[in-house]
Coordinates of C-alpha atoms and ligand atoms in Angstrom, one line a residue:
M49 CA 30.3 -2.8 -3.3
K50 CA 28.5 -3.5 -6.6
A51 CA 28.1 -7.1 -7.8
P52 CA 29.9 -7.5 -11.2
K53 CA 26.7 -8.7 -12.9
I54 CA 24.9 -5.6 -11.8
Q55 CA 27.8 -3.4 -12.9
M56 CA 27.5 -5.0 -16.4
E57 CA 23.9 -4.0 -16.5
L58 CA 24.4 -0.4 -15.4
K59 CA 24.5 1.1 -18.8
E60 CA 21.2 -0.3 -19.8
N61 CA 19.7 0.8 -16.5
I62 CA 20.8 4.4 -16.9
F63 CA 19.3 4.4 -20.3
A64 CA 16.1 2.9 -19.0
R65 CA 15.6 5.6 -16.3
E66 CA 16.0 8.3 -18.8
L67 CA 13.2 6.8 -20.9
F68 CA 10.7 7.4 -18.1
G69 CA 11.3 11.2 -18.4
E70 CA 12.8 13.7 -16.1
D71 CA 9.6 14.4 -14.2
F72 CA 8.9 10.8 -13.3
K73 CA 8.9 10.4 -9.5
W74 CA 11.0 7.6 -8.1
G75 CA 10.8 6.5 -4.5
V76 CA 10.3 3.9 -1.8
S77 CA 7.2 3.2 0.3
T78 CA 6.8 2.2 3.9
A79 CA 4.0 2.2 6.6
A80 CA 4.1 3.3 10.2
Y81 CA 3.1 0.1 11.9
Q82 CA 5.5 -2.0 9.8
I83 CA 8.6 0.0 10.6
E84 CA 8.2 2.4 13.5
G85 CA 8.0 0.4 16.7
G86 CA 7.8 2.7 19.7
H87 CA 4.3 1.2 20.1
D88 CA 3.7 2.7 23.6
L89 CA 6.2 5.6 23.7
H90 CA 5.5 9.2 24.4
G91 CA 1.7 9.1 24.7
K92 CA 0.9 6.9 21.7
G93 CA -2.4 5.0 22.2
P94 CA -2.8 1.4 21.2
S95 CA -3.8 0.6 17.6
V96 CA -5.9 -2.4 16.5
W97 CA -2.6 -3.9 15.3
D98 CA -1.1 -3.6 18.8
V99 CA -4.1 -5.5 20.2
F100 CA -4.4 -8.0 17.4
T101 CA -0.8 -9.1 17.4
A102 CA -0.9 -9.5 21.2
K103 CA -3.5 -12.3 20.8
S104 CA -2.1 -15.8 20.3
G105 CA -2.5 -17.4 17.0
T106 CA -3.1 -14.3 14.9
I107 CA 0.4 -13.7 13.4
L108 CA 2.9 -16.2 12.1
N109 CA 5.5 -17.1 14.8
G110 CA 3.7 -14.7 17.3
H111 CA 5.5 -11.7 15.8
H112 CA 4.3 -8.1 16.5
G113 CA 5.3 -4.6 15.6
N114 CA 6.3 -3.4 19.1
T115 CA 9.8 -2.6 17.9
A116 CA 9.7 -3.5 14.2
C117 CA 12.6 -1.6 12.5
D118 CA 12.8 0.8 15.4
F119 CA 12.3 3.6 12.8
Y120 CA 10.9 5.7 15.7
N121 CA 14.5 6.0 16.9
T122 CA 16.5 5.4 13.7
Y123 CA 14.7 7.7 11.3
L124 CA 17.7 10.0 11.0
E125 CA 20.0 7.2 10.0
D126 CA 17.4 5.6 7.7
I127 CA 16.7 8.9 6.0
A128 CA 20.4 9.5 5.6
M129 CA 20.7 6.1 4.0
M130 CA 17.9 7.0 1.6
K131 CA 19.9 10.1 0.7
E132 CA 23.0 8.0 0.2
L133 CA 21.0 5.7 -2.2
G134 CA 19.8 8.8 -4.0
I135 CA 16.1 8.1 -3.5
P136 CA 14.3 11.3 -4.1
N137 CA 10.8 10.5 -2.7
F138 CA 9.9 8.8 0.5
R139 CA 6.3 7.5 1.1
F140 CA 5.5 6.8 4.8
S141 CA 2.3 6.8 6.8
L142 CA 1.2 8.6 9.9
S143 CA 0.0 6.6 12.9
W144 CA -3.4 7.8 13.9
P145 CA -3.1 6.6 17.6
R146 CA 0.4 8.3 17.8
I147 CA -1.3 11.6 16.8
I148 CA -4.7 11.2 18.5
P149 CA -4.3 8.4 21.1
N150 CA -8.0 7.7 21.5
G151 CA -8.8 8.3 17.8
T152 CA -10.8 11.4 18.6
G153 CA -10.3 14.3 21.0
E154 CA -7.0 15.1 22.5
V155 CA -4.0 15.5 20.2
N156 CA -0.6 14.0 21.4
Q157 CA 2.0 16.8 20.7
S158 CA 4.8 14.2 20.9
G159 CA 3.3 12.4 18.0
I160 CA 3.1 15.6 16.0
E161 CA 6.7 16.3 16.9
F162 CA 7.9 12.9 15.7
Y163 CA 6.4 13.4 12.3
N164 CA 7.7 17.0 12.2
K165 CA 11.1 15.6 12.7
V166 CA 10.7 13.0 10.0
I167 CA 9.4 15.5 7.5
D168 CA 12.1 18.0 8.3
A169 CA 14.8 15.4 8.0
C170 CA 13.5 14.4 4.6
L171 CA 13.4 18.0 3.4
A172 CA 16.9 18.7 4.9
N173 CA 18.1 15.7 2.7
D174 CA 16.3 16.9 -0.4
I175 CA 13.9 14.0 -0.1
E176 CA 10.2 14.8 -0.8
P177 CA 7.9 13.4 1.8
W178 CA 4.8 11.6 0.5
V179 CA 2.3 11.0 3.3
T180 CA -0.3 8.2 3.6
V181 CA -2.8 9.4 6.2
Y182 CA -4.1 5.9 7.0
H183 CA -2.2 2.6 6.6
W184 CA -4.4 0.3 8.7
D185 CA -3.4 1.2 12.3
L186 CA -6.8 2.3 13.6
P187 CA -6.8 3.5 17.2
H188 CA -8.1 0.6 19.3
E189 CA -10.5 3.0 21.2
L190 CA -12.3 3.6 17.9
E191 CA -12.5 -0.2 17.2
L192 CA -14.2 -0.5 20.6
R193 CA -16.8 1.9 19.3
G194 CA -17.4 -0.1 16.1
G195 CA -14.4 0.8 14.0
W196 CA -14.8 1.0 10.3
A197 CA -18.2 -0.8 10.6
D198 CA -19.6 2.2 12.4
R199 CA -20.7 5.2 10.4
D200 CA -19.2 7.6 13.0
I201 CA -15.8 6.6 11.6
I202 CA -16.4 9.2 8.8
S203 CA -16.4 12.1 11.3
W204 CA -13.6 10.6 13.4
F205 CA -11.5 10.2 10.3
K206 CA -12.2 13.8 9.1
E207 CA -11.2 15.1 12.5
Y208 CA -7.9 13.2 12.2
V209 CA -7.2 14.3 8.6
A210 CA -7.8 17.9 9.6
V211 CA -5.3 17.6 12.5
C212 CA -2.7 16.1 10.0
A213 CA -3.3 18.7 7.4
K214 CA -2.9 21.6 9.8
A215 CA 0.2 20.1 11.4
F216 CA 2.1 19.1 8.2
G217 CA 0.4 20.8 5.3
D218 CA 2.9 23.6 5.2
R219 CA 5.7 21.2 4.2
V220 CA 4.0 18.1 2.8
K221 CA 2.7 18.4 -0.8
Y222 CA 1.9 14.8 -1.7
W223 CA -0.9 13.2 0.3
M224 CA -2.6 9.8 0.1
V225 CA -5.8 9.4 2.1
L226 CA -6.1 5.6 2.4
N227 CA -3.9 2.7 1.8
E228 CA -5.6 -0.3 0.1
P229 CA -9.1 -0.1 1.5
M230 CA -9.9 -3.5 -0.1
V231 CA -7.2 -5.2 2.0
F232 CA -8.0 -3.6 5.4
T233 CA -11.8 -4.1 5.0
G234 CA -11.5 -7.6 3.3
A235 CA -8.7 -9.1 5.5
G236 CA -9.7 -7.1 8.7
Y237 CA -13.5 -7.2 8.5
F238 CA -14.4 -10.1 6.3
M239 CA -11.8 -12.8 6.7
G240 CA -10.6 -11.9 10.1
V241 CA -6.9 -12.5 9.3
H242 CA -5.8 -8.9 9.8
A243 CA -6.7 -6.5 12.7
P244 CA -9.3 -6.2 14.1
G245 CA -10.0 -9.8 13.2
K246 CA -13.7 -9.4 12.4
K247 CA -15.5 -11.6 10.0
G248 CA -18.5 -11.8 7.7
L249 CA -20.6 -9.7 5.4
T250 CA -22.3 -7.8 8.2
N251 CA -18.9 -6.3 9.1
F252 CA -17.4 -6.1 5.7
L253 CA -20.2 -4.3 3.8
P254 CA -20.5 -1.4 6.2
A255 CA -16.7 -1.1 6.6
A256 CA -16.3 -1.0 2.8
H257 CA -19.0 1.7 2.4
H258 CA -17.6 3.8 5.2
A259 CA -14.1 3.5 3.8
V260 CA -15.3 4.8 0.5
L261 CA -17.1 7.7 2.1
A262 CA -14.1 8.5 4.4
M263 CA -11.7 8.4 1.5
A264 CA -13.7 11.0 -0.4
E265 CA -14.4 13.1 2.6
G266 CA -10.7 12.9 3.6
G267 CA -9.8 14.2 0.1
R268 CA -12.2 17.1 0.6
V269 CA -10.7 18.0 4.0
L270 CA -7.2 18.0 2.6
R271 CA -8.2 20.1 -0.4
Q272 CA -9.9 22.7 1.7
L273 CA -7.0 23.0 4.2
I274 CA -4.1 22.6 1.8
P275 CA -5.2 24.0 -1.6
T276 CA -1.8 23.5 -3.1
A277 CA -1.5 19.8 -2.1
E278 CA -1.5 16.9 -4.6
I279 CA -4.1 14.6 -3.2
G280 CA -4.4 10.9 -4.0
T281 CA -5.4 7.6 -2.5
T282 CA -4.0 4.1 -3.1
F283 CA -5.6 0.8 -4.3
S284 CA -4.3 -2.8 -4.3
C285 CA -4.9 -4.6 -7.6
S286 CA -4.1 -7.9 -9.1
Y287 CA -4.4 -8.9 -12.8
I288 CA -7.1 -11.5 -13.0
E289 CA -7.5 -14.3 -15.5
P290 CA -9.9 -17.2 -15.7
Y291 CA -8.6 -20.7 -15.1
T292 CA -10.2 -22.0 -18.3
T293 CA -12.3 -20.4 -21.0
S294 CA -15.5 -22.0 -19.7
R295 CA -18.3 -19.6 -19.1
K296 CA -18.4 -20.4 -15.4
D297 CA -14.7 -19.6 -14.9
V298 CA -14.9 -16.5 -17.0
V299 CA -17.8 -15.1 -14.9
A300 CA -16.1 -16.1 -11.7
A301 CA -13.0 -14.2 -12.8
R302 CA -15.2 -11.2 -13.6
R303 CA -16.7 -11.3 -10.1
A304 CA -13.3 -11.6 -8.5
D305 CA -12.0 -8.7 -10.6
A306 CA -15.0 -6.6 -9.5
L307 CA -14.3 -7.3 -5.9
M308 CA -10.5 -7.0 -5.9
N309 CA -10.0 -4.3 -8.5
R310 CA -13.1 -2.2 -8.9
L311 CA -15.1 -2.0 -5.6
F312 CA -13.3 1.1 -4.3
I313 CA -12.2 3.0 -7.4
E314 CA -15.6 3.0 -9.2
P315 CA -17.7 4.8 -6.5
I316 CA -14.9 7.4 -6.2
L317 CA -15.1 8.0 -10.0
G318 CA -18.9 8.4 -9.8
L319 CA -19.7 5.0 -11.3
G320 CA -21.2 3.6 -8.1
Y321 CA -20.4 0.0 -6.9
P322 CA -19.9 -2.7 -9.6
E323 CA -23.3 -4.3 -8.8
E324 CA -23.8 -5.9 -12.1
D325 CA -20.7 -8.1 -12.0
L326 CA -20.7 -8.5 -8.2
P327 CA -24.4 -8.8 -7.2
V328 CA -23.6 -9.1 -3.5
V329 CA -22.7 -5.5 -3.3
K330 CA -26.4 -4.6 -3.8
K331 CA -26.6 -5.4 -0.1
L332 CA -24.5 -2.3 0.5
K333 CA -27.6 -0.2 -0.1
K334 CA -28.7 -1.0 3.4
Y335 CA -26.0 1.2 4.7
Y336 CA -26.7 4.1 2.4
Q337 CA -27.9 7.4 3.7
P338 CA -29.4 10.1 1.5
G339 CA -26.7 11.9 -0.5
D340 CA -24.2 9.1 -0.3
T341 CA -23.9 8.6 -4.0
E342 CA -22.5 12.2 -4.4
L343 CA -20.5 12.0 -1.2
M344 CA -18.7 8.9 -2.5
Q345 CA -17.1 10.8 -5.3
F346 CA -14.0 12.9 -5.2
D347 CA -11.8 14.3 -7.9
F348 CA -8.4 13.0 -6.7
D349 CA -5.3 14.6 -8.3
F350 CA -3.8 11.1 -8.6
I351 CA -4.5 7.5 -7.9
G352 CA -1.8 5.2 -6.4
I353 CA -1.9 1.7 -7.7
Q354 CA -0.1 -1.1 -6.0
N355 CA 0.5 -4.3 -7.9
Y356 CA 2.5 -7.4 -7.1
T357 CA 1.0 -10.3 -9.0
R358 CA -1.7 -11.9 -11.1
E359 CA -4.4 -14.2 -9.9
I360 CA -6.0 -17.1 -11.7
V361 CA -9.6 -17.6 -10.8
K362 CA -12.0 -20.5 -11.1
H363 CA -15.6 -21.1 -10.4
S364 CA -16.4 -22.7 -7.0
I365 CA -19.6 -23.5 -5.2
F366 CA -17.9 -23.4 -1.8
V367 CA -17.3 -19.7 -1.6
P368 CA -20.6 -18.0 -0.8
Y369 CA -21.6 -14.9 -2.8
L370 CA -18.3 -14.8 -4.8
N371 CA -18.6 -18.4 -6.2
A372 CA -14.9 -18.1 -7.1
V373 CA -11.6 -19.3 -5.8
L374 CA -8.0 -18.3 -6.5
V375 CA -5.8 -21.1 -7.9
K376 CA -2.7 -20.8 -5.9
A377 CA 0.5 -19.9 -7.8
G378 CA 2.2 -22.8 -5.9
N379 CA -0.1 -25.2 -7.7
R380 CA 0.5 -23.7 -11.1
R381 CA 4.2 -24.4 -11.6
V382 CA 5.1 -20.7 -12.0
P383 CA 7.9 -18.7 -10.4
T384 CA 6.8 -17.3 -7.0
T385 CA 8.0 -15.0 -4.3
A386 CA 8.3 -15.8 -0.5
M387 CA 4.7 -14.7 -0.2
G388 CA 3.7 -17.5 -2.6
W389 CA 2.7 -14.8 -5.2
E390 CA 3.4 -15.4 -8.8
V391 CA 6.1 -13.4 -10.4
Y392 CA 4.3 -12.1 -13.5
P393 CA 5.6 -8.8 -14.7
P394 CA 2.9 -8.1 -17.4
A395 CA 0.4 -7.9 -14.5
I396 CA 1.5 -4.3 -13.8
Y397 CA 1.1 -3.4 -17.5
H398 CA -2.4 -4.8 -17.6
M399 CA -3.4 -3.0 -14.4
L400 CA -2.0 0.3 -15.7
K401 CA -4.0 -0.1 -18.9
K402 CA -7.1 -1.2 -17.1
Y403 CA -7.2 1.8 -14.7
S404 CA -6.2 4.3 -17.3
D405 CA -9.2 3.2 -19.4
Y406 CA -11.6 4.7 -16.9
A407 CA -13.1 8.0 -18.1
G408 CA -12.0 10.7 -15.7
M409 CA -9.0 8.8 -14.4
P410 CA -6.4 11.2 -13.0
K411 CA -2.6 10.5 -13.3
I412 CA -1.4 7.3 -11.8
Y413 CA 1.6 6.7 -9.6
I414 CA 2.7 3.1 -8.9
T415 CA 2.8 3.6 -5.1
E416 CA 3.9 0.1 -4.4
N417 CA 5.6 -2.8 -6.3
G418 CA 8.2 -5.2 -5.0
A419 CA 8.9 -8.7 -3.8
A420 CA 9.9 -10.8 -0.9
F421 CA 12.6 -13.4 -1.4
P422 CA 14.5 -15.7 1.0
D423 CA 17.5 -13.4 1.3
V424 CA 20.7 -14.6 2.9
A425 CA 23.0 -12.1 4.7
A426 CA 26.6 -13.3 4.6
D427 CA 29.8 -11.3 5.1
G428 CA 27.8 -8.1 5.4
K429 CA 26.2 -8.6 2.0
V430 CA 22.9 -9.7 0.6
N431 CA 23.1 -10.7 -3.0
D432 CA 19.4 -10.6 -3.9
T433 CA 19.6 -10.9 -7.7
E434 CA 16.0 -12.3 -7.8
R435 CA 14.7 -9.0 -6.5
V436 CA 16.8 -7.0 -8.9
H437 CA 15.4 -9.1 -11.7
Y438 CA 11.9 -8.7 -10.4
L439 CA 12.1 -4.9 -10.2
R440 CA 13.7 -4.5 -13.6
S441 CA 11.1 -6.8 -15.3
Y442 CA 8.1 -5.0 -13.7
L443 CA 9.7 -1.6 -14.5
R444 CA 10.0 -2.6 -18.2
Q445 CA 6.2 -3.3 -18.2
V446 CA 5.6 0.1 -16.6
L447 CA 7.6 1.7 -19.3
K448 CA 5.7 -0.2 -22.0
A449 CA 2.4 1.1 -20.6
K450 CA 3.8 4.6 -20.4
S451 CA 5.1 4.4 -24.0
E452 CA 1.6 3.4 -25.1
G453 CA 0.1 6.6 -23.6
V454 CA -0.8 5.6 -20.0
N455 CA -0.5 8.6 -17.8
V456 CA 1.8 6.9 -15.2
Q457 CA 4.1 9.4 -13.5
G458 CA 6.0 7.7 -10.8
Y459 CA 7.1 4.4 -9.2
F460 CA 7.7 3.5 -5.6
V461 CA 9.5 0.3 -4.5
W462 CA 7.9 -1.6 -1.7
T463 CA 10.0 -1.2 0.4
L464 CA 13.0 0.5 2.0
L465 CA 13.6 -1.9 4.9
D466 CA 12.7 -5.5 5.6
N467 CA 9.7 -5.0 8.0
F468 CA 6.7 -6.4 9.7
E469 CA 4.6 -8.1 7.0
W470 CA 1.2 -8.2 8.8
A471 CA -0.1 -11.7 9.3
E472 CA 3.2 -13.1 8.0
G473 CA 5.3 -11.4 10.6
Y474 CA 9.0 -10.8 9.8
H475 CA 9.4 -13.9 7.7
P476 CA 8.9 -12.3 4.2
R477 CA 11.7 -9.7 3.5
F478 CA 10.7 -7.1 1.0
G479 CA 13.4 -4.5 1.6
L480 CA 16.1 -3.0 -0.5
V481 CA 17.8 -2.9 2.8
H482 CA 18.2 -6.0 5.1
V483 CA 17.4 -5.6 8.7
D484 CA 18.7 -7.8 11.5
F485 CA 15.8 -7.6 13.9
D486 CA 17.9 -8.6 16.9
T487 CA 20.5 -5.9 16.4
Q488 CA 18.7 -3.4 14.1
R489 CA 21.8 -3.5 11.9
R490 CA 21.0 -2.5 8.3
I491 CA 22.8 -4.0 5.2
I492 CA 22.1 -2.4 1.9
K493 CA 21.2 -5.3 -0.5
S494 CA 22.4 -5.7 -4.0
S495 CA 18.9 -4.5 -5.0
G496 CA 19.5 -1.3 -3.0
Y497 CA 22.8 -0.7 -4.9
W498 CA 21.0 -1.5 -8.1
Y499 CA 18.3 1.1 -7.4
K500 CA 21.0 3.6 -6.5
A501 CA 22.8 3.0 -9.8
F502 CA 19.5 3.0 -11.7
L503 CA 18.5 6.4 -10.2
N504 CA 21.8 8.1 -10.2
G505 CA 23.7 6.7 -13.1
Ligands
NOJ72 C1 0.5 -3.9 0.5 C2 0.5 -3.0 1.7 O1 0.2 -1.7 1.5 C3 1.8 -3.2 2.5 O2 1.5 -2.8 3.8 C4 2.3 -4.6 2.4 O3 3.4 -4.8 3.2 C5 2.7 -4.8 1.0 N1 1.6 -4.6 0.1 C6 3.3 -6.2 0.7 O4 2.3 -7.2 1.0

């Protein structure tokens, strides 16, 4: 089944994997809403994404995650496929409204059972489960009560984390509290392009502050209930460079960097918010309560960083507070993915260096990296050489950072299966495995076979 070109490269790949060291963790990442489907089965409550996708005009082509990859029903086959590919670590998220349908109060035993089965199937196949507690599918009931913009979210979240820890902590060692808080607060509470579709600073600022507090508090709940767990959280990041060397562009790039790459990690590390480079976050003080500065900190065992691209930033008077705008990759004559993101492998190297420079930074896992390309399935094959090239090039940069002393100890491809890509629907295909969304048939792409060869020699 291996394409000849890939076969030729195998030797080098085997060599490369060994260079990362024996303990380096290799895996794939997924998220509940993007793959599970089963949106109203067996007691699951609606999430903000169920409600948001049902509104017209929110998602490209009116797509939604009601069925997605049907992982709710196909998890056994999909886990068996991971086993066949020799993937040793599987990152997936728990759906809060599947476990606690109203967000707080009664627990849905069928939801707990589903994740018990997923976890047990992983373990039976020698696959280590890595659990993200929250990957954006907030229970709709909680959104009706204010969602992330309401301070009560912190206690609702702690209750949920405790339920998860008690149910799965005997078998799950690796935990991630939040996935990309910048994205779910920025896109969901500032720009309104993700669920719940809220806009403006008065929604974003409290949501961001509460996400920081919930992240640290969630970490503490996990540590108390599962003392042996490795506890992390994950951050999106993009390497940022100014459009020109003019002072205005340089300062604009610094502001964008503070917003996109620093806003959530720095308070966790005890550095507070990056007020100096991003003055608008001074307004966050309005939402502070006594003791928050200490509560915002938590000593995570690891930080997951998720990088795909670089952004070029220039000064703009049209964007309030930020006074900065991204220069689209499409206008820069650079190679791009189906998301319109620049393919720029050194980005991941720079981000690893940047984060590892923080004093007190724990070990780092790359919890997501990957690319969407316009794959074509023909004769039961998908020859996605662009993706193989992308993954290999980014991995080389990870290795470069590691060889320069960065404490990076793992790498997870986004993603196992083509799936629901949020506002973009099913159009961008990120998977190592192709999914026909009409039949749910899976085809392992060339990149899947490449990863298998890379991992297993
Ligand atoms: C970030 C998110 O965690 C994931 O849900 C998304 O699909 C990928 N990156 C690609 O955009």
